[in-house]
mmCIF file of C-alpha atoms in Angstrom:
data_model
loop_
_atom_site.group_PDB
_atom_site.id
_atom_site.type_symbol
_atom_site.label_atom_id
_atom_site.label_comp_id
_atom_site.label_asym_id
_atom_site.label_seq_id
_atom_site.Cartn_x
_atom_site.Cartn_y
_atom_site.Cartn_z
ATOM 1 C CA MET A 664 296.197 -90.440 109.490
ATOM 2 C CA LEU A 665 299.725 -90.389 110.855
ATOM 3 C CA SER A 666 302.679 -88.891 109.022
ATOM 4 C CA ARG A 667 305.450 -90.873 107.323
ATOM 5 C CA GLU A 668 307.794 -89.959 110.183
ATOM 6 C CA ASP A 669 305.342 -91.441 112.693
ATOM 7 C CA PHE A 670 305.104 -94.609 110.592
ATOM 8 C CA TYR A 671 308.879 -95.104 110.593
ATOM 9 C CA MET A 672 309.098 -94.207 114.293
ATOM 10 C CA ILE A 673 306.487 -96.903 115.093
ATOM 11 C CA LYS A 674 308.459 -99.483 113.094
ATOM 12 C CA GLN A 675 311.776 -98.485 114.693
ATOM 13 C CA MET A 676 310.435 -98.467 118.261
ATOM 14 C CA ARG A 677 308.859 -101.893 117.763
ATOM 15 C CA GLN A 678 312.145 -103.311 116.398
ATOM 16 C CA GLN A 679 313.855 -101.998 119.523
ATOM 17 C CA GLY A 680 311.371 -103.977 121.632
ATOM 18 C CA ALA A 681 308.999 -101.249 122.809
ATOM 19 C CA TYR A 682 305.509 -102.277 123.843
ATOM 20 C CA ILE A 683 302.543 -101.203 121.715
ATOM 21 C CA VAL A 684 301.065 -99.307 124.679
ATOM 22 C CA ASP A 685 304.266 -97.277 125.075
ATOM 23 C CA ILE A 686 304.485 -96.568 121.329
ATOM 24 C CA ALA A 687 300.867 -95.365 121.282
ATOM 25 C CA ALA A 688 301.483 -93.080 124.265
ATOM 26 C CA GLN A 689 304.598 -91.562 122.707
ATOM 27 C CA ILE A 690 303.083 -91.050 119.244
ATOM 28 C CA GLY A 691 299.751 -89.853 120.648
ATOM 29 C CA CYS A 692 297.425 -92.348 118.991
ATOM 30 C CA SER A 693 295.505 -95.473 119.943
ATOM 31 C CA GLU A 694 296.992 -98.947 120.317
ATOM 32 C CA ARG A 695 294.772 -100.110 117.485
ATOM 33 C CA THR A 696 296.357 -97.547 115.156
ATOM 34 C CA VAL A 697 299.838 -98.729 116.132
ATOM 35 C CA ARG A 698 298.891 -102.348 115.416
ATOM 36 C CA ARG A 699 297.422 -101.388 112.067
ATOM 37 C CA TYR A 700 300.538 -99.429 111.065
ATOM 38 C CA LEU A 701 302.768 -102.323 112.103
ATOM 39 C CA LYS A 702 300.975 -104.532 109.563
ATOM 40 C CA TYR A 703 301.787 -102.188 106.666
ATOM 41 C CA PRO A 704 305.071 -102.875 104.829
ATOM 42 C CA GLU A 705 305.177 -99.257 103.577
ATOM 43 C CA PRO A 706 303.552 -96.061 104.842
ATOM 44 C CA PRO A 707 299.963 -95.838 103.575
ATOM 45 C CA ALA A 708 299.478 -93.518 100.628
ATOM 46 C CA ARG A 709 297.751 -90.253 101.358
ATOM 47 C CA LYS A 710 294.387 -89.706 99.766
ATOM 48 C CA THR A 711 294.598 -87.286 96.894
ATOM 49 C CA ARG A 712 292.647 -84.079 97.079
ATOM 50 C CA HIS A 713 289.755 -83.608 94.751
ATOM 51 C CA LYS A 714 290.889 -81.985 91.534
ATOM 52 C CA MET A 715 288.256 -79.698 90.159
ATOM 53 C CA VAL A 716 289.348 -79.693 86.534
ATOM 54 C CA LYS A 717 285.853 -80.199 85.126
ATOM 55 C CA LEU A 718 284.413 -77.562 87.441
ATOM 56 C CA LYS A 719 287.036 -74.892 86.744
ATOM 57 C CA PRO A 720 285.290 -73.279 83.720
ATOM 58 C CA PHE A 721 282.108 -72.854 85.788
ATOM 59 C CA MET A 722 283.623 -71.494 89.020
ATOM 60 C CA ASP A 723 282.998 -67.851 88.128
ATOM 61 C CA TYR A 724 279.342 -68.608 87.413
ATOM 62 C CA ILE A 725 279.005 -70.588 90.669
ATOM 63 C CA ASP A 726 280.585 -67.746 92.655
ATOM 64 C CA MET A 727 278.170 -65.316 91.004
ATOM 65 C CA ARG A 728 275.190 -67.503 91.999
ATOM 66 C CA LEU A 729 276.502 -67.760 95.567
ATOM 67 C CA ALA A 730 276.803 -63.969 95.663
ATOM 68 C CA GLU A 731 273.134 -63.844 94.587
ATOM 69 C CA ASN A 732 272.401 -65.952 97.703
ATOM 70 C CA VAL A 733 271.628 -69.191 95.839
ATOM 71 C CA TRP A 734 273.230 -71.855 98.054
ATOM 72 C CA ASN A 735 271.315 -74.944 96.930
ATOM 73 C CA SER A 736 273.850 -77.150 95.144
ATOM 74 C CA GLU A 737 271.104 -79.035 93.280
ATOM 75 C CA VAL A 738 269.838 -75.806 91.704
ATOM 76 C CA ILE A 739 273.343 -74.732 90.715
ATOM 77 C CA PHE A 740 274.107 -78.235 89.431
ATOM 78 C CA ALA A 741 271.063 -78.166 87.134
ATOM 79 C CA GLU A 742 272.084 -74.742 85.815
ATOM 80 C CA ILE A 743 275.708 -75.630 85.051
ATOM 81 C CA LYS A 744 274.666 -79.013 83.652
ATOM 82 C CA ALA A 745 272.568 -77.098 81.089
ATOM 83 C CA MET A 746 275.671 -75.011 80.338
ATOM 84 C CA GLY A 747 277.705 -78.134 79.524
ATOM 85 C CA TYR A 748 279.161 -79.326 82.844
ATOM 86 C CA THR A 749 279.998 -83.049 82.653
ATOM 87 C CA GLY A 750 281.161 -83.627 86.237
ATOM 88 C CA GLY A 751 279.231 -84.912 89.209
ATOM 89 C CA ARG A 752 277.270 -83.371 92.045
ATOM 90 C CA SER A 753 279.834 -84.247 94.703
ATOM 91 C CA MET A 754 282.523 -82.145 93.027
ATOM 92 C CA LEU A 755 280.186 -79.153 93.140
ATOM 93 C CA ARG A 756 279.388 -79.838 96.799
ATOM 94 C CA TYR A 757 283.109 -80.003 97.660
ATOM 95 C CA TYR A 758 283.537 -76.607 96.029
ATOM 96 C CA ILE A 759 280.538 -74.980 97.731
ATOM 97 C CA GLN A 760 280.992 -76.459 101.237
ATOM 98 C CA PRO A 761 283.900 -74.262 102.471
ATOM 99 C CA LYS A 762 282.144 -71.171 101.119
ATOM 100 C CA ARG A 763 279.009 -71.816 103.191
ATOM 101 C CA LYS A 764 280.682 -70.028 106.106
ATOM 102 C CA MET A 765 280.365 -66.812 104.085
ATOM 103 C CA ARG A 766 276.594 -67.273 103.773
ATOM 104 C CA PRO A 767 274.718 -64.579 105.655
ATOM 105 C CA SER A 768 272.960 -66.009 108.675
ATOM 106 C CA LYS A 769 269.219 -65.726 109.030
ATOM 107 C CA ARG A 770 268.635 -63.698 112.138
ATOM 108 C CA THR A 771 265.407 -64.066 113.993
ATOM 109 C CA VAL A 772 263.982 -61.590 116.424
ATOM 110 C CA ARG A 773 262.310 -63.091 119.434
ATOM 111 C CA PHE A 774 258.748 -61.911 119.877
ATOM 112 C CA GLU A 775 258.539 -60.626 123.441
ATOM 113 C CA THR A 776 255.316 -60.425 125.439
ATOM 114 C CA GLN A 777 254.411 -59.285 128.907
ATOM 115 C CA PRO A 778 253.823 -61.991 131.543
ATOM 116 C CA GLY A 779 250.338 -63.494 131.278
ATOM 117 C CA TYR A 780 249.460 -62.087 127.863
ATOM 118 C CA GLN A 781 250.137 -64.911 125.446
ATOM 119 C CA LEU A 782 250.130 -68.693 125.262
ATOM 120 C CA GLN A 783 250.953 -70.861 122.251
ATOM 121 C CA HIS A 784 249.086 -74.150 121.856
ATOM 122 C CA ASP A 785 250.532 -76.838 119.563
ATOM 123 C CA TRP A 786 249.288 -80.366 119.074
ATOM 124 C CA GLY A 787 250.172 -83.491 117.194
ATOM 125 C CA GLU A 788 249.806 -87.237 116.931
ATOM 126 C CA VAL A 789 252.383 -90.033 117.095
ATOM 127 C CA GLU A 790 252.089 -93.774 116.708
ATOM 128 C CA VAL A 791 253.854 -95.791 119.418
ATOM 129 C CA GLU A 792 254.036 -99.397 120.537
ATOM 130 C CA VAL A 793 252.635 -100.072 124.005
ATOM 131 C CA ALA A 794 252.595 -103.639 125.375
ATOM 132 C CA GLY A 795 253.154 -105.028 121.890
ATOM 133 C CA GLN A 796 250.295 -103.072 120.299
ATOM 134 C CA ARG A 797 250.577 -100.037 118.057
ATOM 135 C CA CYS A 798 248.395 -97.159 119.150
ATOM 136 C CA LYS A 799 248.025 -93.471 118.400
ATOM 137 C CA VAL A 800 248.845 -90.997 121.130
ATOM 138 C CA ASN A 801 247.650 -87.425 120.852
ATOM 139 C CA PHE A 802 249.637 -84.724 122.542
ATOM 140 C CA ALA A 803 249.402 -81.016 123.082
ATOM 141 C CA VAL A 804 251.919 -78.520 124.384
ATOM 142 C CA ASN A 805 251.104 -75.117 125.825
ATOM 143 C CA THR A 806 254.034 -72.701 125.827
ATOM 144 C CA LEU A 807 253.899 -69.427 127.728
ATOM 145 C CA GLY A 808 255.030 -66.439 125.686
ATOM 146 C CA PHE A 809 257.036 -64.644 128.365
ATOM 147 C CA SER A 810 258.836 -67.385 130.279
ATOM 148 C CA ARG A 811 258.832 -70.053 127.527
ATOM 149 C CA ARG A 812 257.690 -72.575 130.118
ATOM 150 C CA PHE A 813 255.693 -75.394 128.631
ATOM 151 C CA TRP A 814 253.016 -77.783 129.757
ATOM 152 C CA PRO A 815 252.767 -81.051 127.792
ATOM 153 C CA MET A 816 249.596 -83.133 127.786
ATOM 154 C CA LEU A 817 249.145 -86.682 126.442
ATOM 155 C CA SER A 818 245.948 -88.519 125.637
ATOM 156 C CA PRO A 819 245.298 -91.969 124.203
ATOM 157 C CA GLY A 820 241.944 -90.615 123.002
ATOM 158 C CA ASN A 821 241.352 -87.960 120.420
ATOM 159 C CA MET A 822 242.216 -84.264 120.454
ATOM 160 C CA GLN A 823 238.769 -83.374 121.791
ATOM 161 C CA THR A 824 239.715 -85.054 125.075
ATOM 162 C CA ILE A 825 242.742 -82.805 125.464
ATOM 163 C CA CYS A 826 240.809 -79.696 124.434
ATOM 164 C CA ARG A 827 238.002 -80.417 126.923
ATOM 165 C CA TYR A 828 240.519 -81.008 129.692
ATOM 166 C CA THR A 829 242.412 -77.837 128.857
ATOM 167 C CA ALA A 830 239.192 -75.809 128.718
ATOM 168 C CA SER A 831 238.082 -77.149 132.099
ATOM 169 C CA GLN A 832 241.279 -75.967 133.782
ATOM 170 C CA LYS A 833 241.206 -72.580 135.437
ATOM 171 C CA TYR A 834 243.952 -70.297 134.228
ATOM 172 C CA THR A 835 244.732 -67.482 136.592
ATOM 173 C CA VAL A 836 246.362 -64.500 134.976
ATOM 174 C CA VAL A 837 247.884 -61.847 137.173
ATOM 175 C CA ARG A 838 248.505 -58.575 135.381
ATOM 176 C CA GLU A 839 249.858 -55.308 136.624
ATOM 177 C CA TRP A 840 248.129 -52.329 135.082
ATOM 178 C CA SER A 841 250.022 -49.071 135.095
#
């Protein structure tokens, strides 16, 4: 949204005969925005910020729950609703959202393996449309533990087809023993 000064500058430049393209370039907005602002008789009113009057008595409790690492707004909403809160969920979400940056991140440690020691095999089934007919496609993905390279396999048949094919392949593992 442009400022009031920009609104009056658009109006003034247009009265002086400036083209919409030139006005947009000078203000730093799109031509569509300039056209829209030219239609307004007065500068558009700014949207008011959310006033958290109903939430104010419960802010200390909410902050305490956030400090206890409870970040689910639905859980907190149910708790403060039982305490007498009459506002809505969105007000609570507006209050919690900027504080989510303070939430401690969940760090994961990558499980490292030596080359050739581990392989992860995942499989699943999806339903797709092929030539106008819906059919199930089974898939499997082998992921190597060290390099994270993967090998996807698809089969219109069942999982046994993929397993038999995978078992028939010769895997060569080269290991260095020290």
